[in-house]
PDB file of C-alpha atoms and ligand atoms in Angstrom:
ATOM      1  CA  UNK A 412     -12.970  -1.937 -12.362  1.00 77.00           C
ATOM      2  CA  UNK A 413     -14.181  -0.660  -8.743  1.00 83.00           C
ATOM      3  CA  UNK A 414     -12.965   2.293  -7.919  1.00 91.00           C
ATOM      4  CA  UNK A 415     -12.155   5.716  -9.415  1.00 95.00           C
ATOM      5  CA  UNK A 416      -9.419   6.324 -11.701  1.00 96.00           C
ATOM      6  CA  UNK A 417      -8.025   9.266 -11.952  1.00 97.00           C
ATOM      7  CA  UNK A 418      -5.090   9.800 -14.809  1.00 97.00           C
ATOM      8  CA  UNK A 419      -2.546  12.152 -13.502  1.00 97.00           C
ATOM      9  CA  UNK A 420       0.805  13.441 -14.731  1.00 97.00           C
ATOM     10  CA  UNK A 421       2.180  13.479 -11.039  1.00 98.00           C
ATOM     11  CA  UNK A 422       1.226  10.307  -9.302  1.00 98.00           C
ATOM     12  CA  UNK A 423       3.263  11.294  -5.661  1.00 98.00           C
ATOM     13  CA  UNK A 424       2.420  15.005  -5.624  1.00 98.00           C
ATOM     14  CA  UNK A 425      -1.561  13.669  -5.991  1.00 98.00           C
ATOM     15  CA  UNK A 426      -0.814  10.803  -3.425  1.00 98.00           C
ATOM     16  CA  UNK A 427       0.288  13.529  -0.874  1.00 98.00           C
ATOM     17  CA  UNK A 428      -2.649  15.755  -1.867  1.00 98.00           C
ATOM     18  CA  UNK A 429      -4.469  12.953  -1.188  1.00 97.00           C
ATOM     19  CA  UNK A 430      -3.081  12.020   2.493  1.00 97.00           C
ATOM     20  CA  UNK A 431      -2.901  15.446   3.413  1.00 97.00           C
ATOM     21  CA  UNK A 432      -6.391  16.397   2.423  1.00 96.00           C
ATOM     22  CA  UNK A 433      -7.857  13.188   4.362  1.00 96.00           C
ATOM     23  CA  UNK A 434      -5.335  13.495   7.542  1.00 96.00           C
ATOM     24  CA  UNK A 435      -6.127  17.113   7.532  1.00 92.00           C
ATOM     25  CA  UNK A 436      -9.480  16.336   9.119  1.00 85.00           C
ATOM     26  CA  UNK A 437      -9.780  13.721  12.223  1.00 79.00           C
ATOM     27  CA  UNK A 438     -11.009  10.815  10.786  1.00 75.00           C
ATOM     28  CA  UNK A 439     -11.917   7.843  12.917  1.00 75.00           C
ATOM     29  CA  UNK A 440      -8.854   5.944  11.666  1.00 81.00           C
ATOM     30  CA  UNK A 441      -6.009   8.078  11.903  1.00 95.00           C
ATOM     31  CA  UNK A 442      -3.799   5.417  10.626  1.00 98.00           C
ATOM     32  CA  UNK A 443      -1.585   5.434   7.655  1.00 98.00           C
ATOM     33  CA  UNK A 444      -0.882   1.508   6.276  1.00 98.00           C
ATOM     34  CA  UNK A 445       2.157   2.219   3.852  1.00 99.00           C
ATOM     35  CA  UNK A 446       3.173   0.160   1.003  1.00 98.00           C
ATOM     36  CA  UNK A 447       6.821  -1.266  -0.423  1.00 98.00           C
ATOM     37  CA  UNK A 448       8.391  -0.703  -4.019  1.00 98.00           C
ATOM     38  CA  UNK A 449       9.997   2.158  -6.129  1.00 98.00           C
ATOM     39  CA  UNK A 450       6.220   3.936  -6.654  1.00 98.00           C
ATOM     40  CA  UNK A 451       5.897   3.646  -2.984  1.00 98.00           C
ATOM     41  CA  UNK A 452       9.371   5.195  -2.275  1.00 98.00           C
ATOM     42  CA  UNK A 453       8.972   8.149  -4.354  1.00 98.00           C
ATOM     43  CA  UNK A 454       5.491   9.239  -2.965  1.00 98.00           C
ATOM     44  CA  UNK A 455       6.915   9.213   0.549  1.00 98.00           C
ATOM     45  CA  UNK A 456       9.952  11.349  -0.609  1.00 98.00           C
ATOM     46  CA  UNK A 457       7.306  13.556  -1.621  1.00 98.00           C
ATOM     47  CA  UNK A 458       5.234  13.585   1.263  1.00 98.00           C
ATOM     48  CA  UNK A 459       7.899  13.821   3.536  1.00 98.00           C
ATOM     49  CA  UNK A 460       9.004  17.012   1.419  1.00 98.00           C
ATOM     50  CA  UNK A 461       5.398  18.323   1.880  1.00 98.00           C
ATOM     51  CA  UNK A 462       4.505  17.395   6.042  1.00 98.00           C
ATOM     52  CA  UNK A 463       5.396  18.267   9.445  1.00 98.00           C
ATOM     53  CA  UNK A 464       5.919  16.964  12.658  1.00 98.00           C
ATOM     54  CA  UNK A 465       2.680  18.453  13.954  1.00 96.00           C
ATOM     55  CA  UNK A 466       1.091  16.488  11.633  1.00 96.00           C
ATOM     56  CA  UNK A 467       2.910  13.088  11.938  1.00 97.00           C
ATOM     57  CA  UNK A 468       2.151  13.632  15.939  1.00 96.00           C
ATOM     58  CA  UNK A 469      -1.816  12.606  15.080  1.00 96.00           C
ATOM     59  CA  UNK A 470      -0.641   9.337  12.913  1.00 97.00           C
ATOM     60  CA  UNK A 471      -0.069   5.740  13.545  1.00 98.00           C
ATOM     61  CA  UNK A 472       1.997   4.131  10.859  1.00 98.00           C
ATOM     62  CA  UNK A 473       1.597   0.539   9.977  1.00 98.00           C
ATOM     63  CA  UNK A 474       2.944  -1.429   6.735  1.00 98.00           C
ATOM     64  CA  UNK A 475       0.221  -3.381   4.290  1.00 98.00           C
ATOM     65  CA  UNK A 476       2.808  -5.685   3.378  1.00 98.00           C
ATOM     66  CA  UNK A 477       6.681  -6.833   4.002  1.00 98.00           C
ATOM     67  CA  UNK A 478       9.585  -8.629   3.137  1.00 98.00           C
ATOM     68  CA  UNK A 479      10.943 -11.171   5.907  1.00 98.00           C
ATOM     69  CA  UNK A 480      14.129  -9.486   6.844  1.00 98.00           C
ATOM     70  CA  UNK A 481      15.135  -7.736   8.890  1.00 98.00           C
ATOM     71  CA  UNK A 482      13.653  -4.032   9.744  1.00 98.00           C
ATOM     72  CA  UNK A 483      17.349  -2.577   8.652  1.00 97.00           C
ATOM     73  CA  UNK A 484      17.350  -4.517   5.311  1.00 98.00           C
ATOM     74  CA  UNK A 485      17.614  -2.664   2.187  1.00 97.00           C
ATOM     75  CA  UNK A 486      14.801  -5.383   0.785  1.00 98.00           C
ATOM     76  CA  UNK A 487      12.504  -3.966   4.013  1.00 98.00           C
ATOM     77  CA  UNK A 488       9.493  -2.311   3.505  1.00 98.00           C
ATOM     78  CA  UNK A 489      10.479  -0.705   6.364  1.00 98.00           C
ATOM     79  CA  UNK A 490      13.642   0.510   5.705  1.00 98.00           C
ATOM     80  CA  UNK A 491      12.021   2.317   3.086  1.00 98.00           C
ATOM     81  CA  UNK A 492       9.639   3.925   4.907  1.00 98.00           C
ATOM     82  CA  UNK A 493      12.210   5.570   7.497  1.00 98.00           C
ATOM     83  CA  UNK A 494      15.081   6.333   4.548  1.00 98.00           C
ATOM     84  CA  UNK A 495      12.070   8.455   3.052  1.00 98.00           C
ATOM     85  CA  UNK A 496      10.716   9.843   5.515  1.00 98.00           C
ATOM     86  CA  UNK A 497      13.748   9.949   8.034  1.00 97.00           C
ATOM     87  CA  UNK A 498      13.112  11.858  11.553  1.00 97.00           C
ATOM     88  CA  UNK A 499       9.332  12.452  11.033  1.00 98.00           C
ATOM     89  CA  UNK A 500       8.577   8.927  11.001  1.00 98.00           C
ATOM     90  CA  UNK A 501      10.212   9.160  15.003  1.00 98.00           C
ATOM     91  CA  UNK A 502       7.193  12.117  15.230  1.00 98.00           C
ATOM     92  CA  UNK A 503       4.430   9.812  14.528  1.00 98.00           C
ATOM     93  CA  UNK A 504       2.038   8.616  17.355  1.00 98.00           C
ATOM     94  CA  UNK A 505       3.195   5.440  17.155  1.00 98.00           C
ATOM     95  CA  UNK A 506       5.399   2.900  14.547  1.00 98.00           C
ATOM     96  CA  UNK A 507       4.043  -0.701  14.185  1.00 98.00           C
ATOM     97  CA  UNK A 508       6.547  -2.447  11.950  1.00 98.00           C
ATOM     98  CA  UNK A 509       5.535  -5.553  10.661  1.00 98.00           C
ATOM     99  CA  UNK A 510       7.373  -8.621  12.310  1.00 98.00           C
ATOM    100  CA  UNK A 511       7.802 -11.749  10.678  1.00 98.00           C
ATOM    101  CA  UNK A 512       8.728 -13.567  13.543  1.00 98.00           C
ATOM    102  CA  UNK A 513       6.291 -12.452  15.452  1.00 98.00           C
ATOM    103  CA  UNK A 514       3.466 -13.979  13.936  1.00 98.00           C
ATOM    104  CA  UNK A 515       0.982 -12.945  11.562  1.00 98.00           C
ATOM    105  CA  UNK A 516      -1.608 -13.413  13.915  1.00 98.00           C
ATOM    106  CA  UNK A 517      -0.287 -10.425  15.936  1.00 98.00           C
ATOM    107  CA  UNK A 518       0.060  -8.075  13.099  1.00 98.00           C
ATOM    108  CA  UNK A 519      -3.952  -8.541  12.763  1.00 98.00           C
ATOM    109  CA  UNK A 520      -4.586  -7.574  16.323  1.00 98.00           C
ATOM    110  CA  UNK A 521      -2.788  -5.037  16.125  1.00 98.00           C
ATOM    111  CA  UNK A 522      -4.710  -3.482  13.419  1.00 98.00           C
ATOM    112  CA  UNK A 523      -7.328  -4.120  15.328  1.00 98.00           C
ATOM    113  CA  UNK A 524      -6.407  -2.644  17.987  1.00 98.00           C
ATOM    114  CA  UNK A 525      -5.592   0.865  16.136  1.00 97.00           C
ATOM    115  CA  UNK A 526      -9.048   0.602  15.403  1.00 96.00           C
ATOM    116  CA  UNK A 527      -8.555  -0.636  11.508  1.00 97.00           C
ATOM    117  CA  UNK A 528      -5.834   0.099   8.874  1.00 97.00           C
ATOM    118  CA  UNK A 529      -7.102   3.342   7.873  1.00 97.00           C
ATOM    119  CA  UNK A 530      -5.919   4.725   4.583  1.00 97.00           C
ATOM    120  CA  UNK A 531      -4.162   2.073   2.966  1.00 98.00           C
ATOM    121  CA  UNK A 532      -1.475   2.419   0.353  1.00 98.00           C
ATOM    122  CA  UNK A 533      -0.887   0.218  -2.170  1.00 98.00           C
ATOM    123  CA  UNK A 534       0.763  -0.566  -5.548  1.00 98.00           C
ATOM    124  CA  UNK A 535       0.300  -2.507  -8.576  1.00 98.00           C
ATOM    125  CA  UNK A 536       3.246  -5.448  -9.646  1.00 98.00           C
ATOM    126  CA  UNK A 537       3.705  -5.944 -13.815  1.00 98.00           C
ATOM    127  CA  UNK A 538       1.979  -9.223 -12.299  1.00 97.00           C
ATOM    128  CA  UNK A 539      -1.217  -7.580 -11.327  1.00 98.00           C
ATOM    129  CA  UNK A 540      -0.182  -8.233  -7.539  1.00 98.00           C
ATOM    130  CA  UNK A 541      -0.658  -5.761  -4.668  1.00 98.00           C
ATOM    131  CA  UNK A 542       0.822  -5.610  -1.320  1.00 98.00           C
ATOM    132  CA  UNK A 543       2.045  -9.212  -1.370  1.00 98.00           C
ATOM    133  CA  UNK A 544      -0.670 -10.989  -2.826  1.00 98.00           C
ATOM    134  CA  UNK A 545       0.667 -12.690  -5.759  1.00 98.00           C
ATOM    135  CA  UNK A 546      -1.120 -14.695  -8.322  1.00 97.00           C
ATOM    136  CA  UNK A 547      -1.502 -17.974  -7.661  1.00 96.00           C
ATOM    137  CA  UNK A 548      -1.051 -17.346  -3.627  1.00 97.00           C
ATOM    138  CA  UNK A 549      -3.493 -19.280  -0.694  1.00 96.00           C
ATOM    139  CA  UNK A 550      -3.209 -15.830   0.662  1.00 98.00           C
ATOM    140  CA  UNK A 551      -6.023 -14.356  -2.124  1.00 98.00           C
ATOM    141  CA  UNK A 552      -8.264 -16.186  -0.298  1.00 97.00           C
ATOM    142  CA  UNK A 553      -7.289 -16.298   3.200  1.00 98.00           C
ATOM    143  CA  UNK A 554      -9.965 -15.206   5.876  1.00 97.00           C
ATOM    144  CA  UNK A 555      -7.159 -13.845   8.108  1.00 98.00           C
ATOM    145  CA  UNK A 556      -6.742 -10.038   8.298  1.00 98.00           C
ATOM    146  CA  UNK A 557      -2.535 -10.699   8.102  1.00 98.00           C
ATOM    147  CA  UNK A 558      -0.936 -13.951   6.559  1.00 98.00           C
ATOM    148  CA  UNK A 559       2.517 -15.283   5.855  1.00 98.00           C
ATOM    149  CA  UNK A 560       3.159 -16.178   2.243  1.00 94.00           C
ATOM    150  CA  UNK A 561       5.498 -17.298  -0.545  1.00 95.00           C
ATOM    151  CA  UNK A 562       5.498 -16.015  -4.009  1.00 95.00           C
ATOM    152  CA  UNK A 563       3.943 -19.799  -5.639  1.00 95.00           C
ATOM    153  CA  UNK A 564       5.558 -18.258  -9.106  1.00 95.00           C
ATOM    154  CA  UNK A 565       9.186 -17.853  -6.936  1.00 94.00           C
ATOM    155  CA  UNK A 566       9.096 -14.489  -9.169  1.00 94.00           C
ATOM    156  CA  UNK A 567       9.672 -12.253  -5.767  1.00 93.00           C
ATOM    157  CA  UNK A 568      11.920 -13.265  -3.721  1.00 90.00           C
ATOM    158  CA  UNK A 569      11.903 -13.039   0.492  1.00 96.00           C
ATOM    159  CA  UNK A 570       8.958 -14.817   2.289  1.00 97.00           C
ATOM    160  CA  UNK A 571       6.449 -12.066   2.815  1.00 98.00           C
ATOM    161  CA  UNK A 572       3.666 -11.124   5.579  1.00 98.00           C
ATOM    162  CA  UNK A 573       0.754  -9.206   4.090  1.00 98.00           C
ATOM    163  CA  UNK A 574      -2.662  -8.058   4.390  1.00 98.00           C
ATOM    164  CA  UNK A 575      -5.385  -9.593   2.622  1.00 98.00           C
ATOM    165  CA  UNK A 576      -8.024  -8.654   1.208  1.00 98.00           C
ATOM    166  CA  UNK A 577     -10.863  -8.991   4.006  1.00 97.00           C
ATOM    167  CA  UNK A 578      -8.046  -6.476   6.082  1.00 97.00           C
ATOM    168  CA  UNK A 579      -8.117  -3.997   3.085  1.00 98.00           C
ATOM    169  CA  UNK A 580     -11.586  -4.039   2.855  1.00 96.00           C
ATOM    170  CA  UNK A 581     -11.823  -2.757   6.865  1.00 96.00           C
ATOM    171  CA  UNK A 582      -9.759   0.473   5.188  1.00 96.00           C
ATOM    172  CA  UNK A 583     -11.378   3.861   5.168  1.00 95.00           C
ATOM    173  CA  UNK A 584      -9.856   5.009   2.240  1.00 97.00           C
ATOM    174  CA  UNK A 585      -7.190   2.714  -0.150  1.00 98.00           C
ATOM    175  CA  UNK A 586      -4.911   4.987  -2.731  1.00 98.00           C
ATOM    176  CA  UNK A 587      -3.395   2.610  -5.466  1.00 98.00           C
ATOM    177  CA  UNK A 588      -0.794   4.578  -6.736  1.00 98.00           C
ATOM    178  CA  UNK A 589       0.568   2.726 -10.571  1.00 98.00           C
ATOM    179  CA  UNK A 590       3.053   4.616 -12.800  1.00 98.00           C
ATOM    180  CA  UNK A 591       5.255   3.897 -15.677  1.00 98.00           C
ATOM    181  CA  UNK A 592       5.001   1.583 -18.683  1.00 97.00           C
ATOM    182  CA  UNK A 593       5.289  -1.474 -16.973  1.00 98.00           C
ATOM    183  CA  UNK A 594       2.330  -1.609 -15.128  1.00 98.00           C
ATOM    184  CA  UNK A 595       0.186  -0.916 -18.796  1.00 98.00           C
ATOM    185  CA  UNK A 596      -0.592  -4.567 -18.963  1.00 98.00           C
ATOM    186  CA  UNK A 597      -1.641  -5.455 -15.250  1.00 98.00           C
ATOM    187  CA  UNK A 598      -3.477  -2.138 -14.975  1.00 98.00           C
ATOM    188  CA  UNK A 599      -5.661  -3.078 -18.265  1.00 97.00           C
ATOM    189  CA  UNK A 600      -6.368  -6.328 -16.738  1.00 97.00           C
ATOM    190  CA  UNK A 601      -7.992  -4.764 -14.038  1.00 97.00           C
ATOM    191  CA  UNK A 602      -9.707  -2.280 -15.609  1.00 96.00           C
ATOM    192  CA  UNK A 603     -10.997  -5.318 -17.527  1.00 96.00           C
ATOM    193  CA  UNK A 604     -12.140  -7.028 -13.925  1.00 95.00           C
ATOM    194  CA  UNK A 605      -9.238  -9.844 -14.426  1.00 97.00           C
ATOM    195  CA  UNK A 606      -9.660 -11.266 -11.364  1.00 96.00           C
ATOM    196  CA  UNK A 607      -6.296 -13.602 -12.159  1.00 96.00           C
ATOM    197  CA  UNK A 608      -4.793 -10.349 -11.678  1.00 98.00           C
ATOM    198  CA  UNK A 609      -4.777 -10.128  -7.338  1.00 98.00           C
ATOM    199  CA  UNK A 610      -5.239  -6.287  -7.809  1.00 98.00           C
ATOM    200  CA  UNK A 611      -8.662  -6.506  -9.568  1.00 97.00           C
ATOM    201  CA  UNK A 612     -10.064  -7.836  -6.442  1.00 97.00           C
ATOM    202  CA  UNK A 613      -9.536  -4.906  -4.556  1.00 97.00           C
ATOM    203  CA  UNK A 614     -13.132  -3.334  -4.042  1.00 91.00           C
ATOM    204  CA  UNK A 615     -13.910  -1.293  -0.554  1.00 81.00           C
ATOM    205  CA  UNK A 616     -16.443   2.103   0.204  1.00 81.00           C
ATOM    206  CA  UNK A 617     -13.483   4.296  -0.591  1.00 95.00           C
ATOM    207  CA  UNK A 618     -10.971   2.900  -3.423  1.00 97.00           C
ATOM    208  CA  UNK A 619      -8.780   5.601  -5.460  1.00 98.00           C
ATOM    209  CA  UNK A 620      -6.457   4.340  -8.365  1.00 98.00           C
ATOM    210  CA  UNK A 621      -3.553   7.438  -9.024  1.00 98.00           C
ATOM    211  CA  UNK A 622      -2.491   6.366 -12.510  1.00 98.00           C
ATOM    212  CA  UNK A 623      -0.097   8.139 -14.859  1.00 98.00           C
ATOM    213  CA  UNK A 624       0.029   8.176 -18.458  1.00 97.00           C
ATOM    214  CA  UNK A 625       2.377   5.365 -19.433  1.00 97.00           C
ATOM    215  CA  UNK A 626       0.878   3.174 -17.376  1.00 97.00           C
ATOM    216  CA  UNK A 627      -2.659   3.483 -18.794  1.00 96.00           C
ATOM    217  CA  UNK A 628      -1.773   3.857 -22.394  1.00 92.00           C
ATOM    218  CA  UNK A 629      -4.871   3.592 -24.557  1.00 86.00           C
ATOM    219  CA  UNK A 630      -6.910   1.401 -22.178  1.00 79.00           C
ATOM    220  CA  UNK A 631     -10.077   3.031 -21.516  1.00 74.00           C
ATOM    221  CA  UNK A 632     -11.539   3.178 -17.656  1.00 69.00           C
ATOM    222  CA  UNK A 633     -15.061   1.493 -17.177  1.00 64.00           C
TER     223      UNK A 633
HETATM  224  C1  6PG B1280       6.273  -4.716  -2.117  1.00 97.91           C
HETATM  225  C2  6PG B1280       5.082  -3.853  -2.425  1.00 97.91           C
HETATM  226  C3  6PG B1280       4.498  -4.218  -3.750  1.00 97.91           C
HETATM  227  C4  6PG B1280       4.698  -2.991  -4.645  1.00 97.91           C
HETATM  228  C5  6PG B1280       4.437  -3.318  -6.083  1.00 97.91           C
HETATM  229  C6  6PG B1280       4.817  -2.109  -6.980  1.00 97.91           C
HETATM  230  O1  6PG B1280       6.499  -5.079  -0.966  1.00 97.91           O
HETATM  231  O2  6PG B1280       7.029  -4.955  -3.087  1.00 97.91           O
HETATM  232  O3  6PG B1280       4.179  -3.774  -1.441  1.00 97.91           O
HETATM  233  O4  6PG B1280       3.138  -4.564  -3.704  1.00 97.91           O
HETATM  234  O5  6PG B1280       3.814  -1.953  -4.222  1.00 97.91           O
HETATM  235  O6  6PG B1280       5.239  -4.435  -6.450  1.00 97.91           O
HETATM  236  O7  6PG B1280       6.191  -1.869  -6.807  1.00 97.91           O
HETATM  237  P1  6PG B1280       6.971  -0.819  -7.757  1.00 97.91           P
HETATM  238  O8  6PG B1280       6.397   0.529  -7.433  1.00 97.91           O
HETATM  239  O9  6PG B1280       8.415  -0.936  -7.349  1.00 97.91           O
HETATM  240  O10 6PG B1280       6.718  -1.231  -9.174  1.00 97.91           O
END
C-alpha cells in the first residue's frame, strides 16, 4: 500500500483537520478538488461546520470526479458540494464545476490553469474504485489528465467525467477518506497492492488514507 494509513474513530473531523491544517498555510496550490458519495458528504458537513468565509476567499474549488447531469441533480457531485457547504462555497475564489458537455479536454486545462488540482479528495467504492475509475474502465489507463467514462460493469449508473490517475498524481496532497463496513474488502485489497482494485494504484509525494474501524477490520497496514 503507498501511502500512510492512519485508523481513526472520526474520519470527517480528521479530514477537516487535515484541510484546515494544509489551507492554513499558502501552499502553491491553493486548490481544493472535492470528491462525490455519502463519505464525501459528511466530511463537507463537517468542514463547513468548522470554516469561514475568510478562509474559503483563498480557495479554488474543483470536483475529481462527476456524474453527467445536470449541476442541480440530486445524483451531482456538485449538488453535493453546495447542499453541504451552502453560502461559503459562493465565498470561494472561484467554482469550476465539472461540465460534461463541455468536454473533458477543458476540464484538464483548467486544472492546469489553477496551477494543478491541489489537495485532492477522494473515496474508496465496495469495488475498490475511486473518483470514477471503475474496474475494468479504459480510463485506468488513460494519459489524459480528465476523461469521459462508463462504468464497463454498468454497476454505477450516469456516464461520468473523472480524473485519472496521471491528474492525481500532479496533486500536492490526496486525503482518501474510507469508513464503514463496506469498504473492509476493497480497502484490504489495497493494502494488499491489488492493483484490480483502481484505488491501489493511487501512489503520489503526499498520499493520506483516513480509515475508520469497520472499514479496516483485522487487516493489517504494510
Ligand atoms: C462518486 C465518488 C466516488 C465515491 C465512492 C465512495 O462520484 O460516487 O467520487 O468515488 O467517493 O464511491 O462513496 P461512498 O462514500 O458513498 O461510499
Amino acid at each position: 500500500m503507498i501511502g500512510e494509513l492512519l485508523v481513526v474513530d472520526d474520519v470527517a473531523g480528521e479530514f477537516s483537520d487535515a484541510v484546515i491544517n494544509y489551507f492554513g498555510s499558502d501552499q502553491q496550490q491553493m486548490v481544493l478538488t472535492l470528491s462525490g458519495g455519502a463519505t464525501a458528504r459528511r466530511c463537507y458537513e463537517d468542514l463547513a461546520s468548522r470554516t469561514d468565509p475568510e478562509f474559503w476567499s483563498r480557495l479554488d474549488v474543483a470536483w475529481g470526479d462527476e456524474r453527467c447531469v445536470p449541476l442541480d441533480d440530486e445524483d451531482s457531485n456538485y449538488a453535493l458540494a453546495a447542499n453541504a457547504f451552502g453560502a461559503l462555497l459562493d465565498d470561494a475564489r472561484s467554482v469550476h464545476p465539472m461540465r460534461c458537455a463541455e468536454g473533458a479536454d477543458r476540464y484538464g486545462r483548467i486544472l492546469h490553469d489553477l496551477g494543478g488540482p491541489g489537495l485532492v479528495h477522494l473515496g474508496l467504492g465496495p469495488d475498490g474504485h475511486t473518483a470514477s475509475l471503475f474496474p475494468g474502465s479504459n480510463a485506468l489507463t488513460a494519459t489524459a489528465d480528465v476523461v469521459l467514462n462508463n462504468d464497463p460493469l454498468g454497476q454505477h449508473q450516469h456516464q461520468r467525467m473523472t480524473m485519472t490517475f496521471p491528474a492525481i498524481s500532479k496533486a500536492s496532497f490526496v486525503i482518501v477518506t474510507v469508513e464503514g463496513e463496506s469498504k473492509r474488502e476493497a480497502l484490504r485489497r489495497v493494502i494488499n497492492g491489488d492493483r484490480t482494485a483502481p484505488a491501489a494504484r493511487l501512489d503520489g509525494s503526499r498520499l493520506l488514507w483516513l480509515v475508520d474501524h469497520a472499514a479496516l477490520g483485522d487487516a493489517q497496514p504494510r
